Amino acid sequence: TIDPVSKICCIGAGYVGGPTMAMIAHKCPHIDVKVVDINADRIAQWNSDRLPIYEPGLDEIVHSSRGKNLTFTTEIDQAIRAADMVFISVNTPTKTFGVGAGRAANLEFVEKCARRIAEVSEGHKIVVEKSTLPVRTAEAVKRILSNTANNATFDVLSNPEFLAEGTAIEDLLEPDRVLIGGERPESIEALVDIYANWVPRARLLTTNLWSSELSKLTANAFLAQRVSSINAISALCEATGADVDEVAAAIGTDSRIGPKFLKASVGFGGSCFQKDILNLVYLCEYFGLPEVAAYWEQVVRMNDHQKQRFVTRMVRTMFNTVSDKKIGIWGFAFKKDTNDTRESASIYVCRDLLLEKARLCIYDPQVSEHQILNDLEYVFTEGDNKISEAKRELIEQHVTFASSAQEASSDAHAIAILTEWDEFADADFEAIYSTMKKPAFVFDGRNRLKDLGLKAKGFEYHGIGF
Ligand code: NAD
Ligand code: UGA
């Protein structure tokens, strides 16, 4: 038998490790939770008044436990050694080099964690894969853990995370399900007992290790596929006079299809959809299933097409040139209510507009100028991971920042709405219209302003899929 867990260590204080551990600490005052990271700046931010990630409700949850049973620290080895259960919640980005570059997951960080755990542990521990991993990673983790310095023993569980950014706290409070894959029933039960402190037992699903690992990639692939499917239809709507929001509402009432995740957009972003599908594609190829790989790869291709299509439509509509025209960019985050810009559609839309030599004035309520410049510089890097002088100049001479949506649009030829922040609907459109060049074009990549009567206010309004 295994004693109930009283000490947890989570390696990786990121978008997943931080909020999930804060929730466990909040709901389980009897468990001591230590979140560790090699990034000392990030740990310092978790210990400050300004947390490293913006997430509605997160501050309250962190403050309720920090300094009591929730600690953020860089003392990794001590925290691992003391814990009964160690979560691995580090990043698993797409590999950018070597075998599988551009597709396979880079498991370097996960492997380093497993090796660290093997080296410093004593006694028995449960190691939990929280990161999203290719199916069968637990096999490698188990082998690494079998070479231990102090005769420690381990059980490995897979417990993928399904929270979405922007709603992380809601999702953690009331998850549709918590998935736990493992081999030894006692270890599975130890983790079930933790979640059972606030999640109804009927929502705690247990499976074998491989089903759990694969379910995470599959869930993200299905979700992204819905977005690419409705985005594909949005192109047909624009060509035919149908309205994609009406089509989505009409098909969404079919209980077999359901209404969620059918919002046509400028394209999905975020750190995971593309990375996880590419990983799935790589796995299918690895296991000799090229047709299955091609099927899923199309979801990413359609998403790339949607972003390009948006820019092409802007350029064509604006008399085939945006060169030297000021364009107000509303939103840079990959969705509302987060400061995360990873793989945001905005990055690619801004890149393509810059290549057209447009002048961009960017506003996002939560993303820093520093982050936006980093993202734009990164998207222009070439094979050697360096940005050319010409591209750096392009950015320097064509990108400025504003501290409000209105300021970003002043004297502009067009506005491009790339994130669906609620505050955009409250802008003073009469004032904005009066300062813009005419025709005052609005390209709404989120259909956020669709019902606000912008045409009647004088704007030339274009959304997605109508
Ligand atoms: P992140 O980049 O925000 O955080 C990962 C952290 O791990 C970083 O702070 C990094 O410094 C730290 N780290 C890396 N190697 C380390 C090591 N050897 N020792 C200690 N710390 C180390 O990543 P994230 O968004 O939290 O994602 C983590 C995992 O969760 C990924 O596999 C991702 O696919 C998955 N996931 C993410 C989300 C999401 O919404 N972001 C949702 C579900 C699942
Ligand atoms: C997604 C999944 O929803 C989570 O379940 C999963 O845990 C997570 O990935 C992960 O593994 O990282 P996230 O990327 O945070 O969560 O946010 P989503 O709400 O899924 O949105 C992803 C992207 O799709 C955003 O750019 C969003 O704007 C776009 N989207 C979403 C649409 O364009 N239309 C929709 O109908 C829904």
Coordinates of C-alpha atoms and ligand atoms in Angstrom, one line a residue:
T1 CA 0.0 0.0 0.0
I2 CA 1.0 3.6 -0.5
D3 CA 0.6 6.3 2.2
P4 CA -1.6 9.3 1.2
V5 CA 0.4 12.0 -0.5
S6 CA 1.5 14.8 1.8
K7 CA 4.2 16.4 -0.2
I8 CA 4.1 17.3 -3.9
C9 CA 6.9 18.8 -6.1
C10 CA 6.0 20.1 -9.5
I11 CA 8.9 20.7 -11.9
G12 CA 8.0 23.6 -14.3
A13 CA 6.4 26.8 -13.1
G14 CA 4.7 27.7 -16.4
Y15 CA 1.2 28.2 -17.6
V16 CA 0.3 24.7 -16.5
G17 CA 2.5 24.0 -13.5
G18 CA 1.7 27.4 -11.8
P19 CA -2.1 27.3 -12.0
T20 CA -2.6 23.6 -11.5
M21 CA -0.4 23.4 -8.4
A22 CA -2.0 26.6 -7.0
M23 CA -5.4 24.9 -7.3
I24 CA -4.2 21.6 -5.7
A25 CA -2.7 23.7 -2.8
H26 CA -5.9 25.7 -2.5
K27 CA -8.1 22.7 -2.4
C28 CA -5.8 20.4 -0.3
P29 CA -4.5 22.4 2.7
H30 CA -3.2 19.2 4.1
I31 CA -0.7 18.8 1.2
D32 CA 2.5 20.8 0.9
V33 CA 3.1 21.9 -2.7
K34 CA 6.4 23.1 -4.0
V35 CA 6.7 24.4 -7.6
V36 CA 10.2 24.5 -8.9
D37 CA 11.8 25.9 -12.0
I38 CA 15.3 26.5 -13.4
N39 CA 14.2 30.0 -14.5
A40 CA 14.9 32.1 -11.4
D41 CA 13.2 35.2 -12.9
R42 CA 10.0 33.3 -13.3
I43 CA 10.1 31.9 -9.7
A44 CA 10.8 35.5 -8.5
Q45 CA 7.7 36.7 -10.4
W46 CA 5.5 33.9 -8.8
N47 CA 6.7 35.2 -5.4
S48 CA 5.9 38.8 -6.3
D49 CA 2.7 40.8 -6.6
R50 CA 2.8 40.6 -10.4
L51 CA 2.5 36.9 -11.3
P52 CA 4.3 35.9 -14.6
I53 CA 1.0 35.0 -16.3
Y54 CA -2.2 36.8 -16.6
E55 CA -5.2 34.6 -15.9
P56 CA -8.5 35.7 -14.5
G57 CA -8.9 34.5 -10.8
L58 CA -5.3 33.3 -10.6
D59 CA -4.1 36.0 -8.2
E60 CA -6.7 35.1 -5.6
I61 CA -6.0 31.4 -5.7
V62 CA -2.2 31.9 -5.4
H63 CA -2.6 34.4 -2.6
S64 CA -4.8 32.0 -0.6
S65 CA -2.1 29.4 -0.3
R66 CA 1.3 31.1 -1.0
G67 CA 3.4 31.2 2.1
K68 CA 1.3 28.5 3.6
N69 CA 1.3 25.2 1.7
L70 CA 2.3 26.6 -1.7
T71 CA 6.0 27.5 -2.4
F72 CA 7.7 28.7 -5.5
T73 CA 11.4 27.9 -5.4
T74 CA 14.6 27.2 -7.5
E75 CA 15.8 24.6 -5.0
I76 CA 14.8 21.8 -7.3
D77 CA 16.8 18.8 -5.8
Q78 CA 15.5 19.4 -2.2
A79 CA 11.9 19.7 -3.3
I80 CA 12.2 16.5 -5.4
R81 CA 13.8 14.6 -2.5
A82 CA 11.2 15.6 0.0
A83 CA 8.2 14.9 -2.2
D84 CA 6.0 11.7 -2.3
M85 CA 4.7 12.7 -5.7
V86 CA 6.6 14.6 -8.5
F87 CA 4.8 16.2 -11.4
I88 CA 6.7 16.9 -14.6
S89 CA 5.2 20.0 -16.1
V90 CA 8.0 21.3 -18.3
N91 CA 7.7 22.6 -21.9
T92 CA 7.6 20.1 -24.8
P93 CA 8.0 22.3 -27.8
T94 CA 8.3 21.2 -31.4
K95 CA 11.9 20.1 -32.2
T96 CA 13.7 22.7 -34.3
F97 CA 16.7 20.6 -35.2
G98 CA 17.8 17.1 -36.2
V99 CA 15.6 14.1 -36.6
G100 CA 11.9 15.0 -36.7
A101 CA 12.7 18.8 -36.9
G102 CA 9.5 20.8 -37.3
R103 CA 7.3 18.0 -36.1
A104 CA 8.5 15.8 -33.3
A105 CA 8.2 17.0 -29.7
N106 CA 11.5 18.0 -28.1
L107 CA 11.7 15.8 -25.1
E108 CA 15.0 17.1 -23.8
F109 CA 13.5 18.9 -20.9
V110 CA 11.3 16.0 -19.8
E111 CA 14.3 13.6 -20.0
K112 CA 16.4 16.0 -17.9
C113 CA 13.7 16.1 -15.2
A114 CA 13.5 12.3 -15.2
R115 CA 17.3 12.0 -14.8
R116 CA 17.3 14.6 -12.0
I117 CA 14.6 12.7 -10.2
A118 CA 16.5 9.4 -10.6
E119 CA 19.6 11.0 -9.3
V120 CA 18.3 12.7 -6.1
S121 CA 15.5 10.5 -5.0
E122 CA 15.3 8.2 -2.1
G123 CA 12.6 5.7 -1.1
H124 CA 9.4 5.4 -3.2
K125 CA 7.9 8.2 -5.4
I126 CA 5.1 8.6 -7.8
V127 CA 6.2 10.5 -10.9
V128 CA 3.4 12.1 -12.9
E129 CA 3.6 13.2 -16.5
K130 CA 1.7 16.5 -16.6
S131 CA 3.3 17.8 -19.8
T132 CA 1.7 16.8 -23.1
L133 CA 3.9 13.9 -24.4
P134 CA 4.0 11.6 -27.4
V135 CA 2.3 8.2 -26.7
R136 CA 4.8 5.8 -25.1
T137 CA 7.0 8.4 -23.5
A138 CA 6.3 6.8 -20.1
E139 CA 8.3 3.9 -21.3
A140 CA 11.4 6.0 -21.7
V141 CA 10.7 7.8 -18.4
K142 CA 10.4 4.4 -16.6
R143 CA 13.7 3.2 -18.1
I144 CA 15.5 6.4 -17.0
L145 CA 14.1 6.1 -13.5
S146 CA 15.3 2.6 -13.2
N147 CA 18.9 3.8 -13.1
T148 CA 18.8 5.4 -9.7
A149 CA 21.6 6.5 -7.4
N150 CA 20.0 5.6 -4.1
N151 CA 17.9 2.5 -4.8
A152 CA 14.8 4.6 -5.1
T153 CA 11.7 3.1 -6.7
F154 CA 9.1 4.8 -8.9
D155 CA 5.6 4.4 -10.3
V156 CA 4.8 6.5 -13.4
L157 CA 1.4 8.0 -14.1
S158 CA 0.1 10.1 -17.0
N159 CA -2.1 13.0 -16.0
P160 CA -2.4 15.3 -19.0
E161 CA -3.8 18.8 -18.5
F162 CA -6.9 20.0 -20.4
L163 CA -7.2 23.6 -19.1
A164 CA -7.4 26.3 -21.7
E165 CA -5.7 29.7 -21.1
G166 CA -8.0 32.5 -20.2
T167 CA -10.3 30.1 -18.4
A168 CA -7.6 28.1 -16.5
I169 CA -9.1 28.7 -13.1
E170 CA -12.7 27.8 -14.1
D171 CA -11.4 24.7 -16.0
L172 CA -9.4 23.6 -13.0
L173 CA -12.2 24.2 -10.5
E174 CA -14.8 22.3 -12.6
P175 CA -13.0 20.1 -15.1
D176 CA -15.1 18.1 -17.6
R177 CA -12.8 15.2 -16.6
V178 CA -9.5 14.5 -15.0
L179 CA -7.6 11.7 -16.9
I180 CA -5.2 9.5 -15.0
G181 CA -3.3 6.7 -16.8
G182 CA -1.1 4.2 -15.0
E183 CA -0.3 0.7 -14.2
R184 CA -0.4 0.1 -10.4
P185 CA -3.9 0.7 -9.0
E186 CA -2.5 2.0 -5.6
S187 CA -0.5 4.8 -7.4
I188 CA -3.5 5.7 -9.6
E189 CA -5.7 5.8 -6.4
A190 CA -3.1 8.1 -4.7
L191 CA -3.6 10.7 -7.4
V192 CA -7.4 10.1 -7.7
D193 CA -7.6 10.9 -3.9
I194 CA -6.0 14.3 -4.4
Y195 CA -8.4 15.4 -7.2
A196 CA -11.3 13.9 -5.2
N197 CA -10.9 16.8 -2.8
W198 CA -12.9 18.9 -5.2
V199 CA -13.7 17.0 -8.4
P200 CA -16.7 14.5 -8.4
R201 CA -15.4 11.0 -8.6
A202 CA -17.4 10.3 -11.7
R203 CA -15.2 12.8 -13.6
L204 CA -12.0 11.1 -12.5
L205 CA -11.3 8.8 -15.5
T206 CA -8.6 6.1 -15.2
T207 CA -7.0 4.3 -18.1
N208 CA -3.8 2.6 -19.1
L209 CA -0.8 4.7 -19.6
W210 CA -0.8 4.8 -23.4
S211 CA -4.5 5.6 -23.7
S212 CA -4.0 8.6 -21.3
E213 CA -0.9 9.9 -23.3
L214 CA -2.7 9.5 -26.6
S215 CA -6.0 11.0 -25.4
K216 CA -4.3 14.3 -24.8
L217 CA -2.9 14.6 -28.3
T218 CA -6.3 13.4 -29.7
A219 CA -8.3 15.9 -27.8
N220 CA -6.2 18.8 -29.0
A221 CA -6.3 17.4 -32.6
F222 CA -10.1 17.2 -32.5
L223 CA -10.5 20.7 -31.1
A224 CA -8.2 22.2 -33.6
Q225 CA -9.9 20.3 -36.4
R226 CA -13.2 21.9 -35.5
V227 CA -11.7 25.3 -35.9
S228 CA -10.0 24.5 -39.2
S229 CA -13.3 22.9 -40.4
I230 CA -15.3 26.0 -39.7
N231 CA -12.6 28.2 -41.0
A232 CA -12.5 26.2 -44.3
I233 CA -16.3 26.8 -44.5
S234 CA -15.8 30.5 -43.8
A235 CA -13.9 30.8 -47.1
L236 CA -16.8 29.2 -48.9
C237 CA -19.2 31.6 -47.2
E238 CA -17.3 34.6 -48.4
A239 CA -17.5 33.3 -51.9
T240 CA -21.2 32.5 -51.8
G241 CA -23.1 34.9 -49.6
A242 CA -23.6 32.4 -46.8
D243 CA -22.8 33.7 -43.3
V244 CA -20.4 31.4 -41.3
D245 CA -21.9 32.4 -37.9
E246 CA -25.4 31.4 -39.2
V247 CA -24.0 28.1 -40.5
A248 CA -22.2 27.4 -37.2
A249 CA -25.4 28.1 -35.2
A250 CA -27.4 25.9 -37.6
I251 CA -25.1 22.9 -37.4
G252 CA -24.3 23.4 -33.7
T253 CA -27.9 22.7 -32.7
D254 CA -27.4 19.1 -33.9
S255 CA -26.6 17.5 -30.6
R256 CA -24.1 15.2 -32.3
I257 CA -22.1 18.2 -33.4
G258 CA -22.7 20.6 -30.5
P259 CA -22.4 24.4 -30.5
K260 CA -18.9 24.9 -28.9
F261 CA -15.6 25.5 -30.7
L262 CA -17.3 26.6 -34.0
K263 CA -16.2 30.2 -34.0
A264 CA -14.6 31.1 -37.3
S265 CA -11.5 33.2 -36.8
V266 CA -8.3 34.5 -38.3
G267 CA -6.8 31.2 -37.3
F268 CA -6.1 29.3 -34.1
G269 CA -2.9 30.0 -32.1
G270 CA -1.5 29.1 -28.7
S271 CA 1.4 27.0 -27.7
C272 CA -0.2 23.6 -28.1
F273 CA -2.6 23.0 -31.0
Q274 CA -0.1 23.2 -33.8
K275 CA 2.7 21.5 -31.8
D276 CA 0.5 18.7 -30.7
I277 CA -0.9 18.0 -34.1
L278 CA 2.5 18.1 -35.7
N279 CA 3.6 15.6 -33.0
L280 CA 0.6 13.4 -33.9
V281 CA 1.6 13.6 -37.5
Y282 CA 5.2 12.6 -36.7
L283 CA 4.0 9.7 -34.6
C284 CA 1.7 8.4 -37.4
E285 CA 4.6 8.6 -39.8
Y286 CA 6.9 6.9 -37.3
F287 CA 4.5 4.0 -37.0
G288 CA 4.1 3.7 -40.8
L289 CA 0.7 5.4 -41.2
P290 CA 1.3 8.1 -43.8
E291 CA -2.4 8.5 -44.8
V292 CA -3.3 9.1 -41.1
A293 CA -0.5 11.6 -40.9
A294 CA -1.6 13.5 -44.0
Y295 CA -5.2 13.6 -42.7
W296 CA -4.2 15.4 -39.5
E297 CA -1.5 17.6 -41.1
Q298 CA -4.2 19.2 -43.2
V299 CA -5.7 20.8 -40.0
V300 CA -2.5 22.8 -39.6
R301 CA -2.3 23.7 -43.3
M302 CA -5.8 25.0 -43.3
N303 CA -4.9 27.2 -40.4
D304 CA -1.9 28.6 -42.2
H305 CA -4.1 29.3 -45.2
Q306 CA -6.7 31.1 -43.0
K307 CA -4.0 33.5 -41.7
Q308 CA -2.7 34.2 -45.2
R309 CA -6.2 34.6 -46.6
F310 CA -6.9 37.3 -44.0
V311 CA -3.9 39.4 -45.1
T312 CA -4.6 38.8 -48.8
R313 CA -8.2 40.0 -48.3
M314 CA -7.0 43.1 -46.5
V315 CA -4.5 44.0 -49.3
R316 CA -7.0 43.3 -52.1
T317 CA -9.7 45.3 -50.4
M318 CA -7.4 48.3 -49.8
F319 CA -6.9 48.8 -53.5
N320 CA -4.1 46.2 -53.7
T321 CA -1.6 48.2 -51.7
V322 CA -1.0 48.7 -48.0
S323 CA 2.5 50.0 -48.4
D324 CA 3.1 53.1 -46.1
K325 CA -0.5 52.9 -44.8
K326 CA -1.0 53.0 -41.1
I327 CA -2.9 50.0 -39.8
G328 CA -4.2 49.8 -36.2
I329 CA -3.6 46.3 -34.8
W330 CA -6.1 45.4 -32.1
G331 CA -4.8 42.5 -30.0
F332 CA -1.7 40.4 -30.1
A333 CA -2.5 37.6 -27.6
F334 CA -3.6 34.3 -29.2
K335 CA -7.0 34.7 -27.5
K336 CA -8.6 37.0 -25.0
D337 CA -7.9 37.0 -21.3
T338 CA -4.3 35.8 -21.6
N339 CA -0.9 37.5 -22.1
D340 CA 0.3 34.5 -24.0
T341 CA 1.4 35.2 -27.6
R342 CA 2.8 31.8 -28.5
E343 CA 1.8 30.9 -32.1
S344 CA -0.7 33.8 -32.1
A345 CA -2.2 34.5 -35.5
S346 CA -1.3 38.1 -34.9
I347 CA 2.4 37.3 -35.3
Y348 CA 1.9 35.9 -38.8
V349 CA -0.6 38.6 -39.9
C350 CA 1.8 41.3 -38.7
R351 CA 4.7 39.6 -40.4
D352 CA 2.8 39.5 -43.7
L353 CA 1.6 43.1 -43.4
L354 CA 5.2 44.2 -42.7
L355 CA 6.4 42.4 -45.8
E356 CA 3.8 44.5 -47.6
K357 CA 5.5 47.5 -46.0
A358 CA 2.4 48.6 -44.0
R359 CA 3.0 50.7 -40.9
L360 CA 1.6 48.9 -37.9
C361 CA 0.5 50.5 -34.6
I362 CA -0.1 47.7 -32.1
Y363 CA -2.3 47.6 -29.0
D364 CA -2.9 44.7 -26.7
P365 CA -4.2 45.2 -23.1
Q366 CA -2.0 42.5 -21.6
V367 CA 1.0 41.9 -23.9
S368 CA 4.1 43.9 -23.4
E369 CA 5.9 45.8 -26.2
H370 CA 9.0 43.8 -25.4
Q371 CA 7.1 40.5 -26.0
I372 CA 5.6 41.8 -29.3
L373 CA 9.1 42.9 -30.6
N374 CA 10.6 39.6 -29.5
D375 CA 7.9 37.7 -31.4
L376 CA 8.2 39.8 -34.5
E377 CA 12.0 39.5 -34.5
Y378 CA 11.7 35.7 -34.0
V379 CA 9.3 35.3 -36.9
F380 CA 11.8 37.0 -39.2
T381 CA 14.8 34.9 -38.2
E382 CA 16.4 32.8 -40.9
G383 CA 18.1 29.4 -41.0
D384 CA 20.9 30.5 -38.7
N385 CA 18.4 31.7 -36.1
K386 CA 19.5 35.3 -36.8
I387 CA 17.5 38.2 -38.1
S388 CA 18.9 40.2 -41.0
E389 CA 19.7 43.9 -40.7
A390 CA 17.1 44.6 -43.4
K391 CA 14.3 42.8 -41.4
R392 CA 15.3 44.5 -38.2
E393 CA 15.1 47.8 -39.9
L394 CA 11.7 46.9 -41.4
I395 CA 10.4 46.3 -37.9
E396 CA 12.1 49.4 -36.4
Q397 CA 10.7 51.7 -39.1
H398 CA 7.2 50.2 -39.4
V399 CA 6.1 49.2 -35.9
T400 CA 4.9 51.5 -33.2
F401 CA 2.8 50.9 -30.1
A402 CA -0.3 52.5 -28.6
S403 CA -1.8 52.4 -25.1
S404 CA -5.4 52.1 -26.3
A405 CA -7.3 50.7 -29.2
Q406 CA -8.4 54.3 -30.1
E407 CA -4.8 55.6 -30.1
A408 CA -3.7 52.7 -32.4
S409 CA -6.4 53.7 -34.9
S410 CA -5.8 57.4 -35.0
D411 CA -5.1 58.6 -38.6
A412 CA -5.1 54.9 -39.7
H413 CA -6.3 53.6 -43.1
A414 CA -7.5 50.4 -41.4
I415 CA -8.0 48.5 -38.2
A416 CA -7.3 44.7 -37.9
I417 CA -8.9 43.0 -35.0
L418 CA -6.8 39.9 -34.2
T419 CA -7.8 39.1 -30.6
E420 CA -11.4 39.1 -29.3
W421 CA -10.7 41.3 -26.1
D422 CA -14.1 42.3 -24.6
E423 CA -12.9 46.0 -24.3
F424 CA -12.7 46.3 -28.1
A425 CA -16.5 46.3 -28.2
D426 CA -16.6 49.3 -25.9
A427 CA -14.4 51.6 -28.0
D428 CA -15.7 55.0 -29.0
F429 CA -16.3 54.2 -32.7
E430 CA -17.6 57.7 -33.6
A431 CA -14.3 59.2 -32.3
I432 CA -12.3 56.5 -34.0
Y433 CA -14.0 57.0 -37.3
S434 CA -13.5 60.8 -37.2
T435 CA -9.7 60.4 -37.1
M436 CA -9.3 57.6 -39.6
K437 CA -8.5 57.9 -43.3
K438 CA -11.5 57.2 -45.5
P439 CA -12.7 54.7 -46.5
A440 CA -12.2 53.6 -42.9
F441 CA -11.6 49.9 -43.2
V442 CA -12.2 47.5 -40.4
F443 CA -11.0 43.8 -40.8
D444 CA -12.4 41.9 -37.9
G445 CA -10.5 38.5 -37.6
R446 CA -12.8 37.6 -34.7
N447 CA -16.2 38.9 -35.8
R448 CA -16.2 40.7 -32.4
L449 CA -17.7 43.9 -33.7
K450 CA -20.1 42.3 -36.1
D451 CA -23.3 43.3 -34.2
L452 CA -22.2 46.9 -33.4
G453 CA -23.5 48.5 -36.6
L454 CA -20.1 49.8 -37.8
K455 CA -21.4 50.1 -41.4
A456 CA -24.1 52.5 -40.2
K457 CA -21.3 54.5 -38.5
G458 CA -19.5 54.9 -41.8
F459 CA -16.9 52.1 -41.6
E460 CA -16.2 49.7 -44.4
Y461 CA -16.5 46.6 -42.2
H462 CA -15.2 43.1 -43.2
G463 CA -15.4 40.1 -41.0
I464 CA -14.6 36.4 -41.4
G465 CA -17.0 34.2 -43.4
F466 CA -19.7 36.6 -44.6
Ligands
NAD1 P1 5.9 26.9 -20.1 O1 7.0 27.1 -21.0 O2 5.0 28.0 -19.7 O3 6.5 26.3 -18.7 C1 7.5 25.3 -18.6 C2 8.5 25.7 -17.5 O4 9.3 24.5 -17.3 C3 9.4 26.8 -17.8 O5 9.2 27.8 -16.9 C4 10.8 26.2 -17.9 O6 11.8 27.1 -17.3 C5 10.6 25.0 -17.0 N1 11.6 24.0 -17.2 C6 12.1 23.5 -18.3 N2 13.0 22.5 -18.1 C7 13.2 22.4 -16.8 C8 14.0 21.6 -15.9 N3 14.8 20.7 -16.4 N4 13.9 21.8 -14.6 C9 13.1 22.8 -14.1 N5 12.3 23.5 -14.8 C10 12.3 23.4 -16.2 O7 5.0 25.7 -20.6 P2 3.5 25.4 -20.3 O8 2.6 26.2 -21.2 O9 3.2 25.4 -18.8 O10 3.3 23.9 -20.8 C11 3.9 22.8 -20.1 C12 3.4 21.5 -20.7 O11 2.0 21.4 -20.5 C13 3.6 21.3 -22.2 O12 3.9 20.0 -22.5 C14 2.3 21.7 -22.8 O13 2.0 21.1 -24.0 C15 1.3 21.2 -21.8 N6 0.0 22.0 -21.7 C16 0.0 23.3 -21.8 C17 -1.2 24.0 -21.7 C18 -1.3 25.5 -21.8 O14 -2.4 26.0 -21.8 N7 -0.2 26.3 -21.9 C19 -2.4 23.3 -21.5 C20 -2.3 21.9 -21.4 C21 -1.1 21.3 -21.5
UGA2 C1 -6.3 24.4 -25.9 C2 -7.4 23.4 -25.4 O1 -8.7 24.0 -25.5 C3 -7.2 22.9 -24.0 O2 -8.1 21.9 -23.7 C4 -5.8 22.3 -23.9 O3 -5.5 21.9 -22.6 C5 -4.7 23.3 -24.4 O4 -5.1 23.8 -25.7 C6 -3.4 22.8 -24.4 O5 -3.1 21.6 -24.5 O6 -2.5 23.7 -24.4 P1 -5.8 27.0 -25.4 O7 -4.9 26.8 -26.6 O8 -5.3 27.6 -24.2 O9 -6.4 25.5 -25.0 O10 -7.1 27.8 -25.9 P2 -8.4 27.5 -26.8 O11 -9.5 28.1 -26.2 O12 -8.4 26.1 -27.1 O13 -8.1 28.3 -28.1 C7 -7.0 27.9 -29.0 C8 -7.1 28.8 -30.3 O14 -8.2 28.5 -31.1 C9 -7.2 30.3 -29.9 O15 -6.4 31.0 -30.8 C10 -8.7 30.6 -30.2 O16 -8.9 31.9 -30.5 C11 -8.9 29.6 -31.3 N1 -10.4 29.3 -31.5 C12 -11.0 28.5 -30.5 C13 -11.1 29.7 -32.6 O17 -10.5 30.3 -33.5 N2 -12.4 29.3 -32.7 C14 -13.0 28.6 -31.7 O18 -14.2 28.3 -31.9 C15 -12.3 28.2 -30.6

